[in-house]
Amino acid sequence: MKDSFGREINYLRISVTEDCNHRCVYCMPANAVPRSWTAMKDDDIVEVVEAAASLGITKFRITGGEPLVRPGIVDLCARIHDVKGVKEVTMTTNGTRLKEMAKDLKAAGINRVNISLDTLDEKKFRQITRGGDINKVLEGMDAAFAAGMDPIKLNTVLIGGFNDDEIFKLAELTRSCPLDVRFIELMPIGDVHQFPEQAYIPCSVVLEKVPELVRINDKAESSVTRLYKLNNGRGRVGLISPLSCDFCGSCNRLRLTADGCLKPCLHSFEEIHIKGLHGSELQWALKLAIAHKPKAHAALSATERSQSRRDMNRIGG
Ligand code: SAM
Ligand code: SF4
């Protein structure tokens, strides 16, 4: 279905929980108390997917919080995958539980995962996630490969003064491994740790640090990612630039929060409550969300914070 600006909306990101076993400093407050009791039930989420699919939304991404801490997540993924009209169900995860779950997730129809990894250094990883163990993520990545998930994409939030010294090393992973590394500009959103201005570095820094990267095109790739490759690279490097580049013109998505709100735009405060709606009411709410997609989000920078009134763990990225 097209929105008011002619953009085809075919993608829904579904956050299944606000809870997480990490507390990444840019995403969640250290003392956050997850509100699990507000989470949509499996049946309700599947009903939203049915309504969305009936309107031509074919791609779904499961996210959170950390989706793999939601009880029954594998069965929920299988149910979403089986809805008529659904072409693809993917997941964004911190990877910590993939070691135990990758095989079952693959069997449930999750063929692709994005795994968040901001650093290759054990200590820095513990610092940015407030206590996480990088080895669990690396084991999770191995398990995803072994389960046959393809492609595997790493999401790296670029933070000046924290991981800009690792850009070359992270990009180099795509030379030897068949995975994509996607650098995402740090977004000033939510009531979380406040970073100094120097932390907000543009994705162009990646091209300065790795001049060998060559631009490639891939129509199948998300509308917000610019893709590059190293000479003889097995994987690709993606740049996602919500601050320095305007990609709203090709936005194709809606978001559903774990507590049952549709967000027409990641960076807008507007939300449409859909808990308790069924059938044609849900279709109507989805159409309303599509109609309310703004042409573009307001400016974001070190001094201009997102107008969204949620922390990122309560939206899903
Ligand atoms: N827990 C899962 C994970 O970490 O992959 C899924 C949820 S997380 C909210 C989804 C994505 O949002 C992650 O890749 C994370 O790095 C990214 N993210 C969270 N807060 C962000 C921020 N302030 N700026 C940029 N990306 C952010
Ligand atoms: Fe959890 Fe993902 Fe947010 Fe980190 S980015 S706190 S892993 S939801």
Coordinates of C-alpha atoms and ligand atoms in Angstrom, one line a residue:
M1 CA 0.0 0.0 0.0
K2 CA 1.3 3.5 -0.9
D3 CA 1.5 6.4 1.6
S4 CA 0.6 10.0 0.9
F5 CA 4.1 10.6 -0.6
G6 CA 4.0 7.6 -3.0
R7 CA 6.2 5.4 -0.9
E8 CA 5.3 1.7 -1.0
I9 CA 4.9 0.5 2.6
N10 CA 5.7 -3.2 2.7
Y11 CA 7.6 -3.7 5.9
L12 CA 6.6 -4.0 9.5
R13 CA 9.0 -4.1 12.4
I14 CA 7.5 -5.9 15.4
S15 CA 9.0 -5.4 18.8
V16 CA 7.9 -8.4 20.9
T17 CA 9.4 -7.2 24.3
E18 CA 10.9 -4.2 26.0
D19 CA 13.0 -6.5 28.2
C20 CA 16.6 -7.2 27.5
N21 CA 19.5 -9.1 29.0
H22 CA 21.8 -6.2 28.1
R23 CA 21.5 -2.5 29.0
C24 CA 23.4 -0.8 26.1
V25 CA 24.1 2.7 27.1
Y26 CA 22.6 4.4 24.0
C27 CA 19.4 2.3 24.2
M28 CA 18.2 1.7 27.7
P29 CA 18.6 3.4 31.1
A30 CA 20.8 1.3 33.5
N31 CA 18.0 1.0 36.0
A32 CA 15.2 0.3 33.4
V33 CA 12.4 -1.9 34.8
P34 CA 10.9 -3.7 31.8
R35 CA 7.1 -3.6 31.7
S36 CA 6.5 -7.2 30.6
W37 CA 2.9 -7.1 31.7
T38 CA 2.1 -4.6 28.9
A39 CA 3.3 -6.9 26.1
M40 CA 0.9 -7.9 23.4
K41 CA -0.1 -11.6 23.5
D42 CA 1.0 -14.0 20.7
D43 CA -2.5 -14.2 19.3
D44 CA -2.8 -10.4 19.1
I45 CA 0.6 -10.1 17.3
V46 CA -0.5 -12.7 14.8
E47 CA -3.7 -10.9 14.2
V48 CA -1.8 -7.7 13.4
V49 CA 0.4 -9.6 11.0
E50 CA -2.7 -11.0 9.3
A51 CA -4.2 -7.5 8.9
A52 CA -0.8 -6.1 7.7
A53 CA -0.4 -8.9 5.2
S54 CA -3.9 -8.3 3.8
L55 CA -2.8 -4.7 3.0
G56 CA 0.3 -5.8 1.1
I57 CA 2.9 -5.8 3.9
T58 CA 5.1 -8.8 3.1
K59 CA 8.3 -8.3 5.2
F60 CA 8.4 -8.6 8.9
R61 CA 11.3 -8.1 11.4
I62 CA 11.1 -9.3 14.9
T63 CA 12.9 -7.1 17.4
G64 CA 12.8 -5.8 20.9
G65 CA 14.3 -5.2 23.6
E66 CA 15.9 -8.6 23.1
P67 CA 13.4 -10.8 21.2
L68 CA 15.0 -14.0 22.3
V69 CA 14.2 -13.3 26.0
R70 CA 10.4 -13.5 25.2
P71 CA 9.0 -16.8 26.3
G72 CA 7.7 -18.8 23.3
I73 CA 9.4 -16.7 20.7
V74 CA 10.2 -19.6 18.4
D75 CA 6.6 -20.6 18.2
L76 CA 5.5 -17.0 17.6
C77 CA 8.0 -16.7 14.7
A78 CA 6.6 -19.9 13.2
R79 CA 3.1 -18.6 13.4
I80 CA 4.0 -15.2 11.8
H81 CA 5.9 -17.1 9.1
D82 CA 2.8 -19.2 8.3
V83 CA 0.4 -16.2 7.8
K84 CA -0.9 -16.0 4.2
G85 CA 0.9 -13.3 2.3
V86 CA 4.0 -13.2 4.5
K87 CA 7.2 -13.5 2.3
E88 CA 9.9 -12.9 4.9
V89 CA 10.4 -13.0 8.6
T90 CA 13.8 -11.8 9.9
M91 CA 15.1 -10.9 13.4
T92 CA 17.4 -8.3 15.0
T93 CA 19.0 -9.8 18.1
N94 CA 22.0 -9.2 20.4
G95 CA 22.9 -12.8 19.7
T96 CA 23.5 -13.9 23.2
R97 CA 20.8 -16.7 23.0
L98 CA 21.5 -17.8 19.4
K99 CA 23.7 -20.6 20.5
E100 CA 20.8 -22.5 22.0
M101 CA 18.1 -21.2 19.6
A102 CA 19.5 -20.6 16.1
K103 CA 18.5 -24.1 14.9
D104 CA 14.9 -23.9 16.1
L105 CA 14.6 -20.3 14.8
K106 CA 15.8 -21.5 11.3
A107 CA 13.2 -24.3 11.4
A108 CA 10.6 -21.7 12.3
G109 CA 11.3 -19.8 9.2
I110 CA 13.9 -17.2 10.4
N111 CA 16.4 -17.4 7.5
R112 CA 18.3 -14.2 8.3
V113 CA 19.4 -12.4 11.5
N114 CA 21.0 -9.1 12.2
I115 CA 23.3 -9.3 15.3
S116 CA 24.4 -6.2 17.2
L117 CA 28.1 -6.0 17.9
D118 CA 29.7 -2.6 18.5
T119 CA 33.2 -3.7 19.3
L120 CA 35.5 -6.7 19.1
D121 CA 37.1 -5.9 22.4
E122 CA 35.8 -7.9 25.4
K123 CA 36.2 -5.1 27.9
K124 CA 34.7 -2.4 25.7
F125 CA 31.8 -4.8 25.0
R126 CA 31.1 -5.2 28.7
Q127 CA 31.2 -1.4 29.1
I128 CA 28.8 -0.5 26.2
T129 CA 26.3 -3.3 27.0
R130 CA 26.7 -2.7 30.8
G131 CA 27.8 -6.2 31.6
G132 CA 27.4 -8.3 28.5
D133 CA 29.8 -11.2 27.5
I134 CA 31.1 -10.9 23.9
N135 CA 31.9 -14.6 23.8
K136 CA 28.2 -15.5 24.0
V137 CA 27.6 -13.3 21.0
L138 CA 30.5 -14.8 19.0
E139 CA 29.2 -18.3 19.8
G140 CA 25.7 -17.2 18.8
M141 CA 27.1 -16.0 15.5
D142 CA 28.7 -19.3 14.9
A143 CA 25.5 -21.1 15.7
A144 CA 23.6 -18.9 13.2
F145 CA 26.1 -19.8 10.5
A146 CA 25.9 -23.5 11.4
A147 CA 22.1 -23.3 11.2
G148 CA 22.4 -22.0 7.7
M149 CA 21.1 -18.5 8.3
D150 CA 22.2 -16.3 5.4
P151 CA 23.2 -13.6 5.1
I152 CA 24.2 -12.7 8.6
K153 CA 24.5 -9.0 9.3
L154 CA 26.3 -7.3 12.1
N155 CA 24.9 -4.0 13.3
T156 CA 27.6 -1.7 14.7
V157 CA 26.5 1.7 16.2
L158 CA 29.3 4.2 15.4
I159 CA 30.4 6.1 18.5
G160 CA 33.2 8.6 18.2
G161 CA 35.8 8.0 20.9
F162 CA 34.6 4.5 21.5
N163 CA 34.8 2.4 18.4
D164 CA 36.0 4.6 15.6
D165 CA 39.4 3.0 16.1
E166 CA 37.9 -0.4 15.2
I167 CA 36.2 0.6 11.9
F168 CA 39.0 -0.9 9.8
K169 CA 39.1 -4.1 11.8
L170 CA 35.3 -4.5 11.6
A171 CA 35.1 -3.8 7.9
E172 CA 38.0 -6.3 7.3
L173 CA 35.7 -9.0 8.7
T174 CA 33.8 -8.8 5.4
R175 CA 36.9 -9.8 3.4
S176 CA 37.3 -13.2 5.0
C177 CA 33.7 -13.9 6.3
P178 CA 30.5 -14.1 4.2
L179 CA 28.8 -11.5 6.5
D180 CA 27.7 -7.9 6.2
V181 CA 28.9 -5.3 8.7
R182 CA 26.5 -2.4 8.9
F183 CA 27.6 0.9 10.5
I184 CA 24.7 2.8 12.0
E185 CA 25.0 6.5 13.1
L186 CA 24.4 6.9 16.8
M187 CA 20.9 8.4 17.3
P188 CA 20.1 10.9 20.1
I189 CA 16.9 9.3 21.3
G190 CA 15.2 8.6 24.6
D191 CA 16.0 9.3 28.2
V192 CA 19.4 7.5 28.2
H193 CA 23.1 8.2 28.6
Q194 CA 23.9 11.6 27.1
F195 CA 26.9 11.4 24.8
P196 CA 29.3 14.3 24.1
E197 CA 29.1 16.0 20.7
Q198 CA 32.3 14.1 19.4
A199 CA 30.4 10.8 19.8
Y200 CA 28.1 11.7 16.9
I201 CA 30.3 10.8 13.9
P202 CA 28.9 10.5 10.4
C203 CA 29.1 7.3 8.4
S204 CA 31.5 9.1 5.9
V205 CA 34.2 8.4 8.5
V206 CA 34.0 4.7 7.5
L207 CA 34.9 5.7 3.9
E208 CA 37.8 7.8 5.1
K209 CA 39.2 5.0 7.3
V210 CA 38.6 2.3 4.6
P211 CA 39.2 4.1 1.2
E212 CA 39.3 0.7 -0.6
L213 CA 35.5 0.4 -0.2
V214 CA 33.6 0.5 -3.5
R215 CA 29.9 1.4 -3.8
I216 CA 27.6 -1.4 -5.0
N217 CA 23.9 -1.5 -5.6
D218 CA 21.6 -4.2 -4.4
K219 CA 17.9 -3.6 -5.0
A220 CA 17.0 -6.4 -2.5
E221 CA 18.7 -4.5 0.3
S222 CA 16.8 -2.3 2.8
S223 CA 15.9 1.2 1.5
V224 CA 18.0 2.9 4.2
T225 CA 21.3 1.1 3.7
R226 CA 24.1 2.2 1.3
L227 CA 26.2 -0.8 0.4
Y228 CA 30.0 -1.1 -0.3
K229 CA 32.5 -3.9 -0.8
L230 CA 36.1 -4.5 -0.2
N231 CA 38.2 -5.8 -3.1
N232 CA 37.6 -9.6 -3.0
G233 CA 35.3 -9.2 -0.1
R234 CA 33.0 -12.1 0.7
G235 CA 30.6 -9.9 2.5
R236 CA 29.5 -6.3 2.3
V237 CA 29.8 -3.1 4.3
G238 CA 26.5 -1.1 4.8
L239 CA 26.2 2.5 6.0
I240 CA 23.0 3.6 7.7
S241 CA 23.0 7.4 8.2
P242 CA 19.9 8.7 10.0
L243 CA 21.7 11.9 10.9
S244 CA 23.9 12.9 8.0
C245 CA 21.8 11.6 5.1
D246 CA 18.2 11.9 4.3
F247 CA 16.8 8.5 3.5
C248 CA 13.2 9.2 4.5
G249 CA 12.3 9.5 0.8
S250 CA 12.6 5.7 0.5
C251 CA 11.2 4.7 3.9
N252 CA 9.0 1.6 3.5
R253 CA 8.2 0.8 7.1
L254 CA 5.9 0.9 10.1
R255 CA 6.7 -0.1 13.6
L256 CA 4.7 -2.0 16.2
T257 CA 5.8 -1.5 19.8
A258 CA 5.7 -4.4 22.3
D259 CA 2.9 -2.6 24.2
G260 CA 0.7 -2.4 21.1
C261 CA 1.3 1.0 19.4
L262 CA 1.9 1.6 15.8
K263 CA 4.5 4.2 15.0
P264 CA 4.3 5.8 11.6
C265 CA 7.9 7.2 12.0
L266 CA 10.7 6.1 14.3
H267 CA 11.5 9.8 15.2
S268 CA 7.9 11.1 15.7
F269 CA 6.0 11.2 18.9
E270 CA 2.9 10.0 17.1
E271 CA 1.5 6.6 18.1
I272 CA -1.7 4.7 17.3
H273 CA -2.9 2.4 20.1
I274 CA -4.2 -0.8 18.6
K275 CA -4.5 -3.1 21.7
G276 CA -8.0 -4.6 21.7
L277 CA -8.6 -4.0 18.0
H278 CA -9.5 -6.9 15.7
G279 CA -10.0 -7.7 12.0
S280 CA -11.2 -4.7 10.0
E281 CA -10.4 -2.3 12.9
L282 CA -6.8 -3.4 12.8
Q283 CA -6.7 -2.9 9.0
W284 CA -8.1 0.6 9.6
A285 CA -5.5 1.4 12.2
L286 CA -2.7 0.2 9.9
K287 CA -4.1 2.3 7.0
L288 CA -4.2 5.3 9.4
A289 CA -0.6 4.7 10.4
I290 CA 0.5 4.6 6.7
A291 CA -1.5 7.8 6.0
H292 CA 0.2 9.5 8.9
K293 CA 3.7 8.8 7.8
P294 CA 5.5 12.1 7.6
K295 CA 7.5 13.1 4.6
A296 CA 10.6 13.2 6.7
H297 CA 11.7 13.2 10.3
A298 CA 12.8 16.4 12.0
A299 CA 16.6 17.1 12.1
L300 CA 18.7 15.0 14.4
S301 CA 22.1 16.0 15.8
A302 CA 24.1 16.1 19.0
T303 CA 21.9 19.0 20.0
E304 CA 18.6 18.0 18.4
R305 CA 17.1 14.9 20.0
S306 CA 14.6 12.6 18.4
Q307 CA 11.0 13.7 19.0
S308 CA 10.1 10.1 19.8
R309 CA 9.1 9.8 23.4
R310 CA 10.5 6.4 23.9
D311 CA 13.9 4.8 24.6
M312 CA 15.0 2.5 21.7
N313 CA 14.4 -0.7 23.6
R314 CA 10.7 0.3 23.7
I315 CA 10.6 0.8 19.9
G316 CA 12.9 -1.9 18.4
G317 CA 15.4 0.1 16.3
Ligands
SAM1 N1 18.2 -6.3 21.2 C1 18.3 -6.4 19.8 C2 19.7 -5.9 19.3 O1 20.4 -5.3 20.1 O2 20.0 -6.2 18.2 C3 17.2 -5.8 19.1 C4 16.7 -4.5 19.6 S1 17.8 -3.1 19.4 C5 16.8 -1.8 20.0 C6 17.8 -2.8 17.6 C7 19.0 -2.0 17.1 O3 18.8 -0.7 17.5 C8 20.3 -2.5 17.5 O4 21.1 -2.8 16.4 C9 20.9 -1.4 18.3 O5 22.3 -1.3 18.2 C10 20.2 -0.2 17.7 N2 20.1 1.0 18.5 C11 19.6 1.1 19.8 N3 19.8 2.3 20.2 C12 20.4 3.1 19.3 C13 20.8 4.4 19.1 N4 20.6 5.3 20.1 N5 21.4 4.8 18.0 C14 21.5 3.9 17.0 N6 21.2 2.6 17.0 C15 20.6 2.2 18.2
SF4_2 FE1 19.2 -4.6 24.6 FE2 19.4 -4.4 22.0 FE3 18.9 -2.2 23.4 FE4 21.3 -3.4 23.6 S1 20.5 -2.5 21.8 S2 20.0 -2.8 25.4 S3 20.8 -5.5 23.3 S4 17.6 -3.9 23.1

